[in-house]
PDB file of C-alpha atoms in Angstrom:
ATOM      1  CA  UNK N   1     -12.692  32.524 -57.885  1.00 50.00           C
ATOM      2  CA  UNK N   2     -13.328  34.487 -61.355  1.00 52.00           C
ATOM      3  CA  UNK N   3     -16.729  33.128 -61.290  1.00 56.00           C
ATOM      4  CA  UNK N   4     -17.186  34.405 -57.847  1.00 53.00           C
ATOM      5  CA  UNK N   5     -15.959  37.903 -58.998  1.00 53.00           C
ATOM      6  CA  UNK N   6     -18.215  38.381 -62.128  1.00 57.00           C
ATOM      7  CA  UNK N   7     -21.261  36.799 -60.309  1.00 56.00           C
ATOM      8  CA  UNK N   8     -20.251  40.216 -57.491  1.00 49.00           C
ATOM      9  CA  UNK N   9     -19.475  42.339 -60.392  1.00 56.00           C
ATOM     10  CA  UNK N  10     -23.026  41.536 -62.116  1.00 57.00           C
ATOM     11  CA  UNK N  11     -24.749  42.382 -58.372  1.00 49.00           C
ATOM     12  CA  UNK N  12     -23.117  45.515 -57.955  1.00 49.00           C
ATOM     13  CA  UNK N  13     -24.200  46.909 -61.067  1.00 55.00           C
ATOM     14  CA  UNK N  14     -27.715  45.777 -59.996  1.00 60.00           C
ATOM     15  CA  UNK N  15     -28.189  47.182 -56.882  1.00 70.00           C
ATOM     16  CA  UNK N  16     -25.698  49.286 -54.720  1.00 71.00           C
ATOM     17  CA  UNK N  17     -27.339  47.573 -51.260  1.00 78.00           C
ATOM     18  CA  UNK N  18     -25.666  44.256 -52.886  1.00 80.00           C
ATOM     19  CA  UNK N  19     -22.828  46.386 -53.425  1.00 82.00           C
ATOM     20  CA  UNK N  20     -21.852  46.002 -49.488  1.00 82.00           C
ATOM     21  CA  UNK N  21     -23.443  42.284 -49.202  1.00 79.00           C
ATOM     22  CA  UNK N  22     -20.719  41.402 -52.007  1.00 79.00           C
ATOM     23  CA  UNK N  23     -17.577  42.709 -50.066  1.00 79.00           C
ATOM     24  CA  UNK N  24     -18.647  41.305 -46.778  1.00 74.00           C
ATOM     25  CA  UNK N  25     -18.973  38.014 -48.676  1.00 75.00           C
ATOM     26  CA  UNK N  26     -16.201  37.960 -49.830  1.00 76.00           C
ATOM     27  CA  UNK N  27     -13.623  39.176 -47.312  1.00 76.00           C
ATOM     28  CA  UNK N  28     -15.842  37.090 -44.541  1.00 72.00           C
ATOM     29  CA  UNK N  29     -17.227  34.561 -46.547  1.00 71.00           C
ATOM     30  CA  UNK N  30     -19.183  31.833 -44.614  1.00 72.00           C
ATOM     31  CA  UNK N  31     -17.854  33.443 -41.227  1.00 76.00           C
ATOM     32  CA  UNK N  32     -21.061  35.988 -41.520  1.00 72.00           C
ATOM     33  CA  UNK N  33     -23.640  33.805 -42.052  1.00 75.00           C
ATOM     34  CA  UNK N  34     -22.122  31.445 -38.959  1.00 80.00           C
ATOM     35  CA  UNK N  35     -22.166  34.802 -36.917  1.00 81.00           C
ATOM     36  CA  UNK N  36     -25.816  35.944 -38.086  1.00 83.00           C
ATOM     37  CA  UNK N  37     -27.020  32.337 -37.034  1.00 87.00           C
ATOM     38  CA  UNK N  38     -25.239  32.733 -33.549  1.00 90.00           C
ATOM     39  CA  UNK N  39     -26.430  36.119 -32.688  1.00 90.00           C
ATOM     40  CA  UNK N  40     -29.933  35.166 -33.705  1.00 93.00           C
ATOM     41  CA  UNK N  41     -29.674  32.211 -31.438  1.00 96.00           C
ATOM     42  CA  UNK N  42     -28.242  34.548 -28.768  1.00 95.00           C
ATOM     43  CA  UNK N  43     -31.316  37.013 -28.992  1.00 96.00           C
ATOM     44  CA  UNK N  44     -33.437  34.301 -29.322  1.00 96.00           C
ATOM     45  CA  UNK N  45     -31.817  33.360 -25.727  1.00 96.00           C
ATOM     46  CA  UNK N  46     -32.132  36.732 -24.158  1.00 97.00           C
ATOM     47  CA  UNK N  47     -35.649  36.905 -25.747  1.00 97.00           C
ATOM     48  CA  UNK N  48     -36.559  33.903 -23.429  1.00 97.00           C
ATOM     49  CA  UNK N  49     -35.127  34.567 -20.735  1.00 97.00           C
ATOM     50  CA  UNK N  50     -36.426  37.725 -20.600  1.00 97.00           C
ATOM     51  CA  UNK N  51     -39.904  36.357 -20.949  1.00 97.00           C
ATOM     52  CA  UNK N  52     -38.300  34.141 -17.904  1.00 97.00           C
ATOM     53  CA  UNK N  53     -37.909  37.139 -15.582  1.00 97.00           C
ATOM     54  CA  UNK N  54     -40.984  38.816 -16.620  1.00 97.00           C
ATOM     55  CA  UNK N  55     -43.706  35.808 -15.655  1.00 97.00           C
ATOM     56  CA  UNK N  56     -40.950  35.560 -12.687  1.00 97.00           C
ATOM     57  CA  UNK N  57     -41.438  39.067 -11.440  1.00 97.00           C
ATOM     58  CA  UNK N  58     -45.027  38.518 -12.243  1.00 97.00           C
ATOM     59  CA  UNK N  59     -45.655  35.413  -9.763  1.00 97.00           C
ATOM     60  CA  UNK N  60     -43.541  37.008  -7.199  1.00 97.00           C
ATOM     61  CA  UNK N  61     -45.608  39.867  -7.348  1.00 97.00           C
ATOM     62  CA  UNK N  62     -48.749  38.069  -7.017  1.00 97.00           C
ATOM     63  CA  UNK N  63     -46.978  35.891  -4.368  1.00 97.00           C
ATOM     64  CA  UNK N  64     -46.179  39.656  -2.101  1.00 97.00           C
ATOM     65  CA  UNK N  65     -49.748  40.795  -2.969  1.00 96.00           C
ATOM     66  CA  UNK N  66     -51.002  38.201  -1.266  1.00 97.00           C
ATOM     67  CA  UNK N  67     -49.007  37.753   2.061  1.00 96.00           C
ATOM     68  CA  UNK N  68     -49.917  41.720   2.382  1.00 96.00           C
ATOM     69  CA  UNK N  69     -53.073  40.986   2.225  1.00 95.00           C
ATOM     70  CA  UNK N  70     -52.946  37.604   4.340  1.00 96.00           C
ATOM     71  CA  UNK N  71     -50.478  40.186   6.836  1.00 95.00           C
ATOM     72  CA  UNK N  72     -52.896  42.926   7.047  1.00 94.00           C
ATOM     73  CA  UNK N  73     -56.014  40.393   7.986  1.00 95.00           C
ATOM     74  CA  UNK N  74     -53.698  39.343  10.598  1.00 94.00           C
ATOM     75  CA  UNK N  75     -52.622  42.469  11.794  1.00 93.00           C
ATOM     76  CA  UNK N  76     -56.603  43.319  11.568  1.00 93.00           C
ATOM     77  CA  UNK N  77     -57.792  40.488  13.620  1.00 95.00           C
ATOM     78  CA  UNK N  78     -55.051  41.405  16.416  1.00 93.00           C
ATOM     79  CA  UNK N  79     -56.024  44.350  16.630  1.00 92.00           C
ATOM     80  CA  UNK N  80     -59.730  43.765  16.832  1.00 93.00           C
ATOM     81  CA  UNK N  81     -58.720  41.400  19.697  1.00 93.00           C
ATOM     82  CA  UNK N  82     -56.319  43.433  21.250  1.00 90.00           C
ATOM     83  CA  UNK N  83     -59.713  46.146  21.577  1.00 92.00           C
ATOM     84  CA  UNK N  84     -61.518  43.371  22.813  1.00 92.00           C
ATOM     85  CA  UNK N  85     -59.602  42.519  25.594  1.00 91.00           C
ATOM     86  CA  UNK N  86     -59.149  46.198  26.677  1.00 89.00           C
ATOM     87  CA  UNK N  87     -62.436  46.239  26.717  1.00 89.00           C
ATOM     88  CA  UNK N  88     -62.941  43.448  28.697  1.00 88.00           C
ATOM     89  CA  UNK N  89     -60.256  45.264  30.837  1.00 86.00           C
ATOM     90  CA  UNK N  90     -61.596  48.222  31.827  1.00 83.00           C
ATOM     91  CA  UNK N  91     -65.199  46.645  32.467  1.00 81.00           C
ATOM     92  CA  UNK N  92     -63.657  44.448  34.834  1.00 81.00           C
ATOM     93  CA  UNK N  93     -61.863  47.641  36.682  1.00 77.00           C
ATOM     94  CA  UNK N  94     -64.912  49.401  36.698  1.00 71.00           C
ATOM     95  CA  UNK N  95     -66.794  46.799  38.196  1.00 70.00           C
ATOM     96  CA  UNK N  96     -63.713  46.662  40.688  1.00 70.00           C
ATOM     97  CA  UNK N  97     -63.406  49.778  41.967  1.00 71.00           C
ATOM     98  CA  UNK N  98     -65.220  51.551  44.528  1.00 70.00           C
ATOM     99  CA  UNK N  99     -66.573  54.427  43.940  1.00 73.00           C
ATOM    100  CA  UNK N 100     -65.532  57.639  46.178  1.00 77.00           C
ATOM    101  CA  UNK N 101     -68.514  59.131  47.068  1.00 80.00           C
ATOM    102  CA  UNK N 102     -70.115  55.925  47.731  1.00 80.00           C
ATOM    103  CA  UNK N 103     -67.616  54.913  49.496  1.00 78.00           C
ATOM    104  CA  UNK N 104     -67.519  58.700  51.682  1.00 85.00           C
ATOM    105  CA  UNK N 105     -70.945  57.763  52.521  1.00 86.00           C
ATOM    106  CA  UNK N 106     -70.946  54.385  53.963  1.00 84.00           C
ATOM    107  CA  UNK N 107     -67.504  55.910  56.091  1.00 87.00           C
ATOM    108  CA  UNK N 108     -70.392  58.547  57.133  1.00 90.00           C
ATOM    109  CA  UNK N 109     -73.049  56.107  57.819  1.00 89.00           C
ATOM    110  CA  UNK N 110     -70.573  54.144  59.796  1.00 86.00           C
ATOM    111  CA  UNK N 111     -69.385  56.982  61.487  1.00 85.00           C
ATOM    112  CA  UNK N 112     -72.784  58.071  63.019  1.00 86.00           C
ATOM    113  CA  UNK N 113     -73.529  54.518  64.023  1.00 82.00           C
ATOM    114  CA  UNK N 114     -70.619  54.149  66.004  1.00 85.00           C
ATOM    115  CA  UNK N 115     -71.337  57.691  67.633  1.00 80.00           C
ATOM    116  CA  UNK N 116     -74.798  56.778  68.514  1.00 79.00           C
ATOM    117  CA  UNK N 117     -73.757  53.786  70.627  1.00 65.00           C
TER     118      UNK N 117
END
């Protein structure tokens, strides 16, 4: 233990940085260094799994991007047929229905045909 205290002494005289690095060794001894290595291994964690949840939210991004995009060509073609078939729709009632006048004046022809017999 002496030699532990003058090799201290002789650094704190040095430097007053080694001042502090000289009590903590000594009242925590190898406790510190175990601690340093486990919170370096814990940020090391966190570090990773950060990196994790970043290429995560990254994919799952890409992943929503796309099933928009797939969504809207849907939605896009729907409604392109959906037009369509209106279309088609009202053609088909057009060609369907009579028109009024037309349809006043066959009444009239009809009319004076039945009149003149």
């Amino acid at each position: 233990m002496a030699k532990e205290n003058k090799a201290v002494e002789e650094k704190m005289a040095n430097d007053p940085s080694s001042k502090i690095e000289a009590i903590k060794n000594l009242i925590f001894g190898e406790n510190i260094a175990a601690y340093n290595s486990e919170f370096e291994q814990v940020k090391k964690d966190i570090a990773a799994k950060r990196q994790e949840l970043r290429e995560y939210i990254e994919d799952t991004s890409k992943e929503l991007h796309q099933a928009i995009d797939n969504l809207s060509t849907d939605v896009n073609i729907r409604i392109t047929e959906l037009e369509d078939n209106l279309a088609d729709k009202a053609d088909m009632l057009d060609s369907k229905k009579v028109d009024k006048k037309i349809l006043g004046d066959l009444l009239i022809t009809l009319g004076e045909k039945i009149s003149q017999k």
